[in-house]
Tab-separated table of C-alpha atoms in Angstrom:
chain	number	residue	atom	x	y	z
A	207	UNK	CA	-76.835	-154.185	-68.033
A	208	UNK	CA	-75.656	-150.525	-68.454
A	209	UNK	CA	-72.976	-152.073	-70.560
A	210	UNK	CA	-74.871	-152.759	-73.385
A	211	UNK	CA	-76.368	-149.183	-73.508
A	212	UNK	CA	-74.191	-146.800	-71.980
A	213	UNK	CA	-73.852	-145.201	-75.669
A	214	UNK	CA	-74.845	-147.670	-78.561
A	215	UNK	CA	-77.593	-150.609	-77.526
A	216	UNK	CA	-75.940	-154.019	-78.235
A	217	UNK	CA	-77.313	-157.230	-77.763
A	218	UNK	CA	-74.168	-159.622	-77.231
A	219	UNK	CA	-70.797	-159.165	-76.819
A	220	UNK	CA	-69.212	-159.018	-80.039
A	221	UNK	CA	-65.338	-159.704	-79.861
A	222	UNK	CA	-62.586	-161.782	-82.742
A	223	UNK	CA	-64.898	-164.755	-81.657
A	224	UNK	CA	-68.510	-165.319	-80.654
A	225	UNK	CA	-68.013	-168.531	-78.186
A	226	UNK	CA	-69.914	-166.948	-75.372
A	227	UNK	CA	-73.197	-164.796	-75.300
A	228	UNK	CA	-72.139	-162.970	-71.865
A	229	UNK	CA	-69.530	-160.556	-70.402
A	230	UNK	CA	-68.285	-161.856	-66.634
A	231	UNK	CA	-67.715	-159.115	-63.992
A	232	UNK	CA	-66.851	-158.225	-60.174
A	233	UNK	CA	-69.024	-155.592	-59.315
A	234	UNK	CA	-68.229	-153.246	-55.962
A	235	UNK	CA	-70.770	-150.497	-54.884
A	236	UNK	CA	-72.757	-151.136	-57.887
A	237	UNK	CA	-69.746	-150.516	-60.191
A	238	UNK	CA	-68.096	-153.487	-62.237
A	239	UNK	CA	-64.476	-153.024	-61.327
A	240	UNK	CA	-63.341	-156.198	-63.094
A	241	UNK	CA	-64.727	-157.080	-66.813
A	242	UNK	CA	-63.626	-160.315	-68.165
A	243	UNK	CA	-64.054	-160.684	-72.245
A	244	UNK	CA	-64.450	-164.532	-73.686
A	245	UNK	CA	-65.074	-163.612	-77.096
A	246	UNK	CA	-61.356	-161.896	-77.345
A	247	UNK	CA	-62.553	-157.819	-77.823
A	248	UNK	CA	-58.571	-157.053	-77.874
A	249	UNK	CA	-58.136	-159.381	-81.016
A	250	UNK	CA	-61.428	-157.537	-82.933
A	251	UNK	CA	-60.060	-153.878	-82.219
A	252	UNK	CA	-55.747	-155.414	-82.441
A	253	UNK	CA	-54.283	-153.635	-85.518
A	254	UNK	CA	-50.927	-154.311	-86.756
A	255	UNK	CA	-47.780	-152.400	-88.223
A	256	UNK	CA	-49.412	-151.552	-91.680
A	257	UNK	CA	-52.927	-150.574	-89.712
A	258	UNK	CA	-54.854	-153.164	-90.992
A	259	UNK	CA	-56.845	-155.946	-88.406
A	260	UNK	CA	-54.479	-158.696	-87.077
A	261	UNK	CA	-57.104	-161.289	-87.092
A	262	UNK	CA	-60.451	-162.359	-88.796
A	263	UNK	CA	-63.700	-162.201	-86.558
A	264	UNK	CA	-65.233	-165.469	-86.887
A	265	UNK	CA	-67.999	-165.852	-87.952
A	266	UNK	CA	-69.579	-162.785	-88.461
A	267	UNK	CA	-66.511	-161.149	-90.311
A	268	UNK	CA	-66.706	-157.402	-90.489
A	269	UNK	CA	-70.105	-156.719	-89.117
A	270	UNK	CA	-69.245	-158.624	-85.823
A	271	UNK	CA	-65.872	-156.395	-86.005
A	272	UNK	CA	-68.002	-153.018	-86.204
A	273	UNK	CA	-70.070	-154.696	-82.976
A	274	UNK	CA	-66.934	-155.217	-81.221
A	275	UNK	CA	-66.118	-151.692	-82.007
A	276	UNK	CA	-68.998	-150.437	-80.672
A	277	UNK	CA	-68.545	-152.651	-77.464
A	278	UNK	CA	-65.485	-150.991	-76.724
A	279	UNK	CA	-66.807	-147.707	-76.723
A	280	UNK	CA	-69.479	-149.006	-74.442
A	281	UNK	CA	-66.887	-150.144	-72.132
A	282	UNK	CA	-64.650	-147.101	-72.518
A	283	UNK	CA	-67.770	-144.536	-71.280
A	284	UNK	CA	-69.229	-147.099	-68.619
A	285	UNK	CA	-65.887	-146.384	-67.144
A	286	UNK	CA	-65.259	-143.131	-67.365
A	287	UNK	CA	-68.727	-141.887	-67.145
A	288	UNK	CA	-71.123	-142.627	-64.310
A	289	UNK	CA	-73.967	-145.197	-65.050
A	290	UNK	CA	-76.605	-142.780	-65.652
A	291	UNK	CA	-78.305	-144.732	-68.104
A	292	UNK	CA	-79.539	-147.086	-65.302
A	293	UNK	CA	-81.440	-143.877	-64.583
A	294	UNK	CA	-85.275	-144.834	-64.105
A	295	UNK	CA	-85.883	-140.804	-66.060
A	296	UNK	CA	-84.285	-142.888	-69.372
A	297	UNK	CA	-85.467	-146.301	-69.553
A	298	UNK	CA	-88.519	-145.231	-71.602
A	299	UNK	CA	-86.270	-143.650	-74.163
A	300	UNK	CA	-83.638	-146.736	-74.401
A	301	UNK	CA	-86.656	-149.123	-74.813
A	302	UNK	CA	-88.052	-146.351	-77.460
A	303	UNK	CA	-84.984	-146.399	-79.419
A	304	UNK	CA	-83.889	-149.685	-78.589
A	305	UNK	CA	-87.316	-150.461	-80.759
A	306	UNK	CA	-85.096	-148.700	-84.246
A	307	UNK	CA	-81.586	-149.719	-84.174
């Protein structure tokens, strides 16, 4: 899906916890409207008082933190960009790259 390339190319969706290997959506004119997030993204990214992480992401620890990270800037441009990485013109390029990360 878009999702997992509208900036960096992911291949789950990293969040505090890794219970599920999918993102669940409602989609409306080709457009996910509603995103629901089982592996807790707001826990990864939640930061408290002294700016430090609330919670540990188990079990990947930092790495599946940074993943999360880059999830939510996936998320944050799929919705206020439109989808044109679905785009036919840049599939050859996302497969290209997708071939390096």
């Amino acid at each position: 899906h878009v999702l997992y390339r509208s900036f960096y190319i992911i291949d789950f969706p990293a969040g505090r916890t890794r219970a599920e290997d999918q993102v669940l959506g409602v989609q409306d004119e080709g457009r996910i409207k509603i995103l629901v997030l089982p592996n807790d993204l707001g826990g990864a990214l939640a930061r408290g008082e002294d700016g430090l992480y609330r919670w540990p992401c188990t079990p990947g620890g930092n790495v599946q933190r940074e993943w999360a990270i880059r999830l939510g800037i996936n998320i944050l441009l799929y919705a206020t960009c439109t989808d044109y990485k679905s785009d036919r013109a840049h599939v050859e390029t996302l497969l290209h790259n997708r071939r390096w990360k």
